[in-house]
Amino acid sequence: MKASDLFVRSLEDEGVEYIFGIPGEENLDFLESLRESKIKLILTRHEQAAGFIAATYGRLTGKVGVCLSTLGPGVTNFVTSAAYAQLGAMPILMISGQKPIKKSKQGQFQIIDVVEMMRPLTKFTKQIVHGNNIPVLVHEAMRIAREERPGAVHLELPEDIAEEECDTQPYKSALFRRPHADEQTIDKACEMIQQAKMPLILIGAGANRNRTSGALKKLIDKTGLYFFNTQMGKGVVDEKLPTFLGTAALSSGDYLHCAIDRADLIINVGHDVIEKPPFFMSPGGVKVIHVNYFSAKVDEVYFPQLSVVGDIADSIDRLANKIEPCKNWDHAYFQRVKEEVEVHVKTGSDDNRFPIIPQHLVSEIRKAMPDDGIIALDNGVYKIWFARNYKAYQPNTVLLDNALATMGAGLPSAMGAKIIHPDRKVMAICGDGGFMMNSQELETAVRLKMNLVVTILRDDAYGMIKWKQAGMGFQNFGLDYGNPDFVEYAKSYGASGHRVKSSDQLPLLLKECLDASGVHLIEVPVDYSENEKVLISELESKICIL
């Protein structure tokens, strides 16, 4: 069969459902092969957005998201998406076209060394030089993308290779199981937990995988251990549970850190160094059990005393089966900290001043979203407020990027979530700066007939950097901009546009848009003056309760 047919057949056999992207002339053989395939091509308006959607598909399903571009400027637009997936541990395969490699009539026009460009950003990158190599390369790329730690892979399919005839067949995808921790290590972890006086569970980004949620809840329900999470660990375990302390949205100094500083043992489940450290170790201080798919990367602030290496869900399930609640555990202080955290998180939630302050906005969106509703956050200072104040009740219902922390991913990420979960409420939450970086994907969402809400927090500036500029004593300079009329902008794409004009209007508008069909954009003017008051001044003056 033709090499491009073989490529598509190999993807089908790997279970690929969608390919997101923008084809070019170098992809035309591949495009023709795709036309006859059961794989659905979803055309986007920018390659970067295609990569974000594919990465979100990988994040939510555990399968490999696939995206497509042409050569040159098409594939260079994948660079940010590759870094987003690689740092965020999201399995993604990027396919790019290339000019013929056996002979060229166009010199170096549009040609760059894509494989070398992708090498530092991916787990695997390869140019296909013969059609018969396609089955093994596709199979290997997909395996590497899925394997812990998941991430980005890339294959380049030159135009002349795509059209050549092959005499091989696709490989059947093989099942695989992750290794399990040995029994002696599980026994040692149980011993350390039962000997501790004030143990805490930390849920990190690496725990946000299939099956881990149930095992962790089993452990927490059985033992009554208190737990907290990182930003990318939100929702792995229901944050309504009575022993949930909060989210480490800041590296140190928050009310939650009073409990962390008092703990004598932290069971760190799914620790990932790409997130800012939620606590700092010091010699002779808190002991740490590292529970992960791979051993700990030791540095100045993280050097665990025990590593439980293997499938996380299996390790936690076996711990839950072995361990029993201990009378020597002291939860009283953690409960007092929890009450203190709850008081401060709720402060400002009913403050209806206008423009709207972040605490009130978070509170109203939490009330409007069902338990299984998904919010996809772009990057900005509001991300801290949502991580800190917005409780997640189910896994992967708060999609934020605390790895690359790129702007522009919020809307595409929400679209990816909606493709996977068409019956659930999904909302993109973007600053005006981040939204405009991929706002063209409104057309894609409208074309796909999505029921999607896009909430834009408008302050007419790159607000987080402006806040930090002021906090460091610099003059206001270089961070303010103008914006389009967002209501009319939405309408121009065929979406519905709404503008919040008072705090009282917000709850009803959120409900109406979430219940309506089609794409709805809501412009919300925001007041970030609370950043300095709550996230700086208040925390600097706080004293941990006794």
XYZ file of C-alpha atoms in Angstrom:
546
model
C 0.000 0.000 0.000
C 0.983 3.654 -0.278
C 3.087 4.965 2.610
C 0.524 7.588 3.630
C -2.178 4.872 3.723
C 0.129 2.770 5.867
C 0.679 5.700 8.232
C -3.056 6.278 8.682
C -3.721 2.541 9.088
C -1.018 2.416 11.770
C -2.679 5.312 13.614
C -6.058 3.558 13.388
C -4.558 0.420 14.893
C -3.204 2.539 17.764
C -6.764 3.700 18.530
C -6.438 7.270 17.232
C -9.852 8.969 17.000
C -8.976 12.561 16.034
C -6.233 14.516 14.320
C -6.160 18.258 14.970
C -4.312 20.698 12.776
C -3.706 22.502 9.510
C -2.479 20.511 6.473
C -0.218 21.990 3.814
C 0.708 20.862 0.327
C 3.353 18.505 1.740
C 0.565 16.665 3.620
C -1.751 16.111 0.646
C -1.068 12.376 0.277
C -1.595 11.963 4.010
C -4.776 14.060 3.779
C -6.134 11.879 0.987
C -5.433 8.754 3.039
C -7.183 10.369 5.989
C -10.250 11.104 3.843
C -11.007 7.376 3.655
C -10.246 6.800 7.347
C -12.468 6.526 10.401
C -10.134 9.052 12.079
C -11.791 12.462 12.220
C -9.763 15.467 11.036
C -10.545 18.630 13.003
C -9.258 21.693 11.179
C -8.082 24.469 13.504
C -7.100 28.070 12.771
C -3.584 27.857 14.219
C -1.163 24.977 14.711
C -0.429 26.030 18.287
C -4.108 25.636 19.179
C -4.176 22.231 17.463
C -1.303 21.140 19.706
C -3.043 22.427 22.844
C -6.244 20.539 21.936
C -4.299 17.337 21.204
C -2.404 17.652 24.495
C -5.657 18.122 26.410
C -7.047 15.024 24.700
C -3.998 13.134 25.968
C -4.315 14.629 29.440
C -7.961 13.626 29.842
C -7.940 10.202 28.186
C -4.444 8.856 28.812
C -4.305 8.057 25.098
C -2.065 9.910 22.662
C -3.466 13.094 21.139
C -2.408 13.652 17.539
C -1.880 16.905 15.635
C -0.745 17.720 12.085
C 1.157 20.530 10.403
C 3.009 21.287 7.237
C 6.733 22.110 7.078
C 8.551 25.334 8.027
C 6.294 27.932 9.678
C 3.555 25.348 10.208
C 5.700 23.102 12.368
C 7.492 25.950 14.148
C 4.030 26.877 15.456
C 4.040 23.497 17.233
C 6.979 24.450 19.419
C 4.967 25.953 22.294
C 2.476 23.075 22.152
C 5.332 20.571 22.320
C 6.752 22.262 25.412
C 3.238 22.478 26.927
C 2.713 18.728 26.522
C 6.252 17.771 27.508
C 6.345 19.760 30.734
C 2.708 18.951 31.539
C 3.156 15.167 31.017
C 0.479 15.002 28.326
C 0.927 12.297 25.645
C 0.918 13.848 22.168
C 2.148 12.884 18.689
C 2.986 15.751 16.335
C 3.125 14.867 12.623
C 4.718 17.337 10.227
C 5.249 17.355 6.484
C 8.467 18.074 4.639
C 9.688 18.692 1.083
C 10.992 15.667 -0.853
C 14.248 14.396 0.639
C 15.457 12.275 -2.311
C 15.638 15.243 -4.647
C 14.758 18.917 -4.414
C 13.800 21.528 -7.010
C 13.280 24.343 -4.502
C 16.600 24.602 -2.722
C 16.168 25.469 0.957
C 12.818 27.263 0.582
C 10.889 26.810 3.892
C 13.249 24.045 4.980
C 14.600 23.955 8.528
C 15.960 21.018 10.499
C 12.720 20.168 12.288
C 14.039 17.033 13.981
C 16.861 18.971 15.651
C 14.418 21.764 16.565
C 12.115 19.260 18.274
C 14.813 17.232 19.992
C 15.063 19.240 23.247
C 11.258 19.599 23.431
C 10.209 15.973 22.953
C 10.823 12.445 24.191
C 11.348 11.217 20.625
C 11.656 12.829 17.190
C 12.416 11.212 13.831
C 12.294 11.862 10.103
C 10.768 8.938 8.187
C 13.158 8.020 5.353
C 11.411 4.906 4.019
C 7.750 3.939 3.953
C 8.452 0.437 5.269
C 9.694 2.017 8.514
C 6.327 3.619 9.246
C 4.640 0.845 11.302
C 7.503 0.432 13.742
C 8.100 4.187 14.063
C 4.427 4.948 14.714
C 4.191 2.129 17.239
C 7.373 3.218 19.005
C 6.419 6.895 19.035
C 3.020 6.110 20.567
C 4.600 3.844 23.189
C 7.121 6.493 24.200
C 4.455 9.217 24.351
C 2.265 7.131 26.717
C 5.032 5.714 28.869
C 5.581 7.373 32.235
C 6.418 10.161 32.344
C 4.097 10.927 29.332
C 4.989 13.678 26.907
C 5.501 14.839 23.341
C 6.823 12.884 20.337
C 7.257 13.959 16.718
C 7.410 12.278 13.307
C 8.286 14.050 10.046
C 6.783 12.559 6.859
C 8.462 13.942 3.714
C 6.329 14.400 0.609
C 8.139 11.838 -1.529
C 8.107 9.204 1.222
C 4.364 9.690 1.722
C 3.619 8.766 -1.897
C 5.909 5.742 -2.270
C 4.657 2.152 -2.324
C 5.385 -0.116 0.650
C 5.385 -3.872 1.150
C 4.753 -4.036 4.894
C 1.702 -3.973 7.190
C 0.765 -2.085 10.388
C 1.733 -3.559 13.745
C -0.963 -4.391 16.255
C -0.680 -2.264 19.380
C 0.525 -4.316 22.350
C -0.920 -4.131 25.849
C 1.421 -3.003 28.585
C 1.356 -2.847 32.368
C 3.414 -0.582 34.573
C 5.773 -2.205 37.081
C 4.697 -2.499 40.726
C 6.584 -1.544 43.866
C 8.098 -4.442 45.823
C 6.409 -5.664 49.002
C 9.306 -4.723 51.276
C 9.027 -1.064 50.218
C 5.258 -1.030 50.797
C 5.838 -2.502 54.285
C 8.459 0.167 55.049
C 6.073 2.939 53.923
C 3.332 1.544 56.199
C 5.775 1.452 59.101
C 6.859 5.073 58.574
C 3.251 6.297 58.330
C 2.150 4.426 61.448
C 5.132 5.680 63.452
C 4.520 9.313 62.452
C 2.572 11.620 64.733
C 1.352 14.176 62.195
C 1.401 12.612 58.694
C 0.014 14.481 55.682
C -0.789 13.337 52.135
C 0.263 15.569 49.229
C -1.344 14.898 45.827
C 0.745 16.178 42.903
C 0.455 16.400 39.131
C 1.614 12.829 38.539
C -1.343 11.448 40.509
C -3.781 12.963 38.023
C -4.085 9.738 36.029
C -6.782 7.116 35.580
C -7.441 4.836 38.585
C -5.342 6.821 41.088
C -8.332 8.811 42.341
C -10.214 5.787 43.679
C -7.165 4.326 45.412
C -6.356 7.611 47.158
C -9.929 8.091 48.339
C -9.888 4.547 49.721
C -6.722 5.329 51.705
C -8.066 8.657 52.989
C -11.485 7.254 53.925
C -9.923 4.349 55.815
C -7.259 6.305 57.703
C -8.792 9.771 58.095
C -5.461 11.278 57.030
C -5.525 14.947 56.066
C -4.442 15.830 52.544
C -3.621 18.767 50.309
C -2.742 19.090 46.633
C -0.730 21.058 44.139
C -2.393 23.110 41.415
C -2.186 20.271 38.881
C -3.281 17.746 41.504
C -6.626 19.471 42.030
C -9.655 17.198 41.956
C -7.820 13.866 42.088
C -9.640 13.415 45.414
C -12.911 15.220 46.156
C -12.093 18.524 47.847
C -15.401 18.406 49.752
C -13.970 15.655 51.958
C -13.621 16.738 55.615
C -9.846 16.128 55.699
C -9.005 18.307 52.673
C -6.739 21.154 53.799
C -6.444 23.118 50.563
C -4.337 23.696 47.466
C -0.720 24.819 47.609
C -1.228 27.633 45.119
C 1.855 29.363 46.540
C 5.230 27.785 47.268
C 5.290 28.946 50.871
C 3.735 31.314 53.367
C 0.034 30.583 52.844
C -2.233 29.491 55.720
C -2.019 25.925 54.433
C 1.728 25.980 55.011
C 1.148 26.223 58.775
C -0.002 22.589 58.603
C 2.771 21.588 56.202
C 5.408 23.101 58.491
C 4.003 21.202 61.514
C 3.807 17.801 59.753
C 6.491 15.245 60.587
C 5.841 13.071 57.504
C 4.536 13.912 54.030
C 3.318 11.106 51.770
C 4.058 12.785 48.445
C 1.942 11.102 45.771
C 2.770 11.974 42.153
C 5.397 14.624 42.836
C 6.518 16.362 39.643
C 9.424 18.792 39.610
C 7.808 20.855 36.853
C 5.481 22.409 39.452
C 6.768 25.020 41.872
C 7.576 23.133 45.084
C 4.586 23.128 47.461
C 6.967 22.792 50.413
C 10.704 23.034 51.055
C 12.673 20.286 52.787
C 15.530 21.053 55.140
C 17.983 18.678 56.828
C 16.488 17.236 60.009
C 13.005 18.482 59.104
C 9.958 16.738 57.721
C 10.396 13.214 56.390
C 9.015 12.404 52.936
C 7.767 9.216 51.286
C 7.947 9.582 47.505
C 5.165 7.569 45.769
C 5.503 7.733 42.012
C 5.999 5.877 38.732
C 9.685 6.757 38.849
C 12.307 7.539 41.450
C 12.739 11.009 42.885
C 14.833 13.656 41.230
C 16.816 14.911 44.210
C 17.678 18.597 44.515
C 18.234 21.214 47.220
C 14.599 21.222 48.345
C 13.515 17.618 47.703
C 15.347 14.552 49.031
C 12.827 11.911 50.211
C 13.746 9.304 52.800
C 11.816 6.529 51.014
C 10.810 6.040 47.367
C 7.872 3.776 46.498
C 8.413 3.342 42.764
C 5.772 1.689 40.585
C 2.202 2.145 39.419
C 0.816 4.812 41.774
C -2.718 3.404 41.991
C -1.380 -0.055 42.842
C 1.015 1.316 45.485
C -1.677 3.396 47.176
C -4.214 0.563 47.041
C -1.755 -1.816 48.719
C -0.959 0.798 51.367
C -4.689 1.212 52.018
C -5.113 -2.543 52.422
C -2.230 -2.834 54.903
C -2.452 0.294 57.005
C -4.750 0.868 59.972
C -5.626 4.165 61.706
C -3.222 4.840 64.578
C -4.054 6.270 67.988
C -0.791 8.212 68.027
C -1.788 10.311 65.008
C -2.630 13.872 66.039
C -5.097 15.495 63.612
C -6.281 18.272 65.941
C -3.878 20.921 64.652
C -4.658 20.101 61.015
C -8.363 20.547 61.734
C -7.719 23.996 63.221
C -5.653 24.953 60.176
C -8.431 23.706 57.887
C -10.922 25.964 59.681
C -8.511 28.886 59.369
C -7.999 28.216 55.651
C -11.750 28.047 55.053
C -12.290 31.419 56.730
C -9.675 33.165 54.624
C -10.651 31.492 51.354
C -14.248 32.634 51.838
C -13.242 36.241 52.586
C -14.431 38.444 49.746
C -16.587 35.778 48.093
C -19.748 37.804 48.777
C -18.154 41.202 48.066
C -20.196 42.468 45.121
C -18.181 45.561 44.249
C -17.722 46.332 40.549
C -15.448 45.768 38.667
C -15.579 42.285 40.154
C -12.867 41.078 42.540
C -11.335 37.619 41.987
C -12.748 35.983 45.148
C -16.315 36.877 44.170
C -15.810 35.739 40.574
C -14.421 32.364 41.699
C -17.290 31.893 44.127
C -19.960 32.612 41.521
C -18.372 30.338 38.902
C -18.114 27.517 41.468
C -21.829 27.927 42.271
C -22.720 27.917 38.568
C -20.685 24.865 37.571
C -21.999 21.346 38.316
C -19.752 18.912 40.189
C -18.607 17.310 36.932
C -18.311 20.622 35.064
C -14.874 21.432 33.650
C -13.113 24.781 33.810
C -10.028 25.315 31.619
C -7.825 28.158 32.809
C -5.506 30.215 30.678
C -2.465 31.691 32.421
C -2.576 34.799 34.576
C -2.820 35.924 38.189
C -6.418 34.673 38.347
C -4.994 31.123 38.136
C -3.731 31.501 41.713
C -7.180 32.599 42.877
C -8.888 29.638 41.206
C -6.300 27.169 42.509
C -6.679 28.550 46.037
C -10.428 29.256 46.205
C -12.161 26.953 43.705
C -12.860 23.473 45.063
C -12.685 20.611 42.585
C -14.937 17.638 43.237
C -13.879 15.257 40.462
C -10.596 14.477 38.654
C -9.624 16.739 35.758
C -12.416 19.241 36.323
C -9.886 22.062 36.801
C -7.545 22.174 33.815
C -4.691 24.554 34.439
C -1.105 24.658 33.274
C 1.330 24.949 36.164
C 4.169 23.485 34.100
C 4.977 25.600 31.035
C 2.361 28.090 32.291
C 1.779 29.423 28.797
C -0.778 31.973 27.809
C -3.135 31.098 24.958
C -3.991 27.535 26.040
C -7.254 28.196 27.881
C -9.699 28.245 24.969
C -8.123 25.320 23.025
C -7.915 23.278 26.230
C -11.613 23.865 26.897
C -12.398 22.822 23.323
C -10.426 19.604 23.808
C -12.387 18.876 26.986
C -15.675 19.494 25.187
C -14.736 17.122 22.351
C -14.076 14.371 24.900
C -17.030 15.203 27.173
C -19.743 16.664 24.908
C -22.460 16.211 27.555
C -20.660 18.046 30.371
C -20.594 21.788 31.068
C -17.255 23.279 29.995
C -15.989 26.818 30.515
C -12.769 28.464 29.331
C -11.540 31.155 31.740
C -9.067 33.535 30.138
C -7.483 36.882 30.752
C -7.946 39.327 27.901
C -4.240 38.932 27.019
C -4.249 35.135 26.885
C -7.589 34.968 25.086
C -6.375 37.133 22.202
C -3.424 34.795 21.615
C -5.745 32.093 20.269
C -9.082 33.874 19.969
C -9.400 32.768 16.328
C -10.388 29.319 17.605
C -13.829 30.749 18.363
C -14.537 30.018 14.709
C -13.461 26.395 15.183
C -15.728 26.023 18.215
C -18.670 27.535 16.333
C -18.008 25.354 13.272
C -17.955 22.252 15.474
C -21.291 23.342 16.990
C -19.904 23.243 20.516
C -21.892 24.262 23.568
C -19.120 26.214 25.260
C -18.764 29.214 27.566
C -15.727 31.487 27.319
C -15.306 33.895 30.241
C -12.855 36.744 29.636
C -11.451 38.616 32.638
C -10.798 42.092 31.315
C -8.295 44.499 32.844
C -6.734 45.871 29.615
C -3.208 44.897 30.656
C -0.844 41.991 31.175
C -2.107 42.012 34.740
C 0.183 39.545 36.511
C 3.351 41.201 35.226
C 1.918 44.639 35.947
C 1.208 43.547 39.537
C 4.743 42.207 39.946
C 6.183 45.337 38.319
C 4.461 47.473 40.953
C 5.390 45.068 43.752
C 9.071 45.360 42.848
C 8.913 49.151 42.989
C 9.073 49.820 39.237
C 7.046 52.476 37.450
C 4.039 51.392 35.385
C 5.409 50.924 31.873
C 4.894 48.802 28.793
C 2.080 46.481 29.925
C -1.188 48.230 29.025
C -3.064 47.639 25.768
C -6.398 48.159 24.066
C -9.005 45.477 23.418
C -11.662 44.895 20.775
C -15.346 45.087 21.588
C -15.528 41.491 22.807
C -19.300 41.268 22.399
C -19.142 42.262 18.738
C -15.976 40.209 18.260
C -17.810 37.082 19.412
C -20.749 37.852 17.143
C -18.463 38.203 14.139
C -17.544 34.516 14.535
C -21.153 33.427 14.951
C -20.917 33.148 18.742
C -23.021 35.051 21.294
C -21.396 37.911 23.197
C -22.315 39.214 26.661
C -20.890 41.956 28.864
C -21.252 41.979 32.652
C -22.239 45.481 33.808
C -22.817 44.789 37.509
C -21.978 42.108 40.053
C -25.658 41.293 40.470
C -25.867 40.394 36.781
C -23.077 37.791 36.918
C -24.829 34.746 38.509
C -27.818 34.823 36.186
C -25.659 35.372 33.094
C -23.391 32.441 34.002
C -26.393 30.143 34.432
C -28.067 31.272 31.201
C -24.907 30.760 29.133
C -24.086 27.369 30.669
C -27.626 26.158 29.984
C -27.800 27.549 26.445
C -26.614 25.931 23.230
C -23.810 27.352 21.119
C -20.665 29.289 21.982
C -21.123 32.100 24.509
C -18.478 34.690 25.390
C -18.831 36.646 28.656
C -16.718 39.757 29.228
C -16.135 40.392 32.958
C -14.327 43.554 34.082
C -12.047 42.599 37.004
C -10.380 44.505 39.832
C -7.051 42.944 40.835
C -6.372 45.296 43.754
C -7.000 42.336 46.080
C -3.792 40.710 44.836
C -1.599 42.938 46.970
C -3.925 42.930 49.976
C -4.626 39.185 50.212
C -1.713 37.457 48.478
C 1.058 39.714 49.823
C 0.242 41.978 52.776
C -2.118 39.626 54.601
C 0.193 36.633 54.254
C 3.267 38.586 55.323
C 1.540 39.539 58.586
C -0.104 36.169 59.317
C 0.826 34.176 62.395
C 0.257 30.411 62.419
C -2.271 29.349 65.044
C -0.985 27.458 68.051
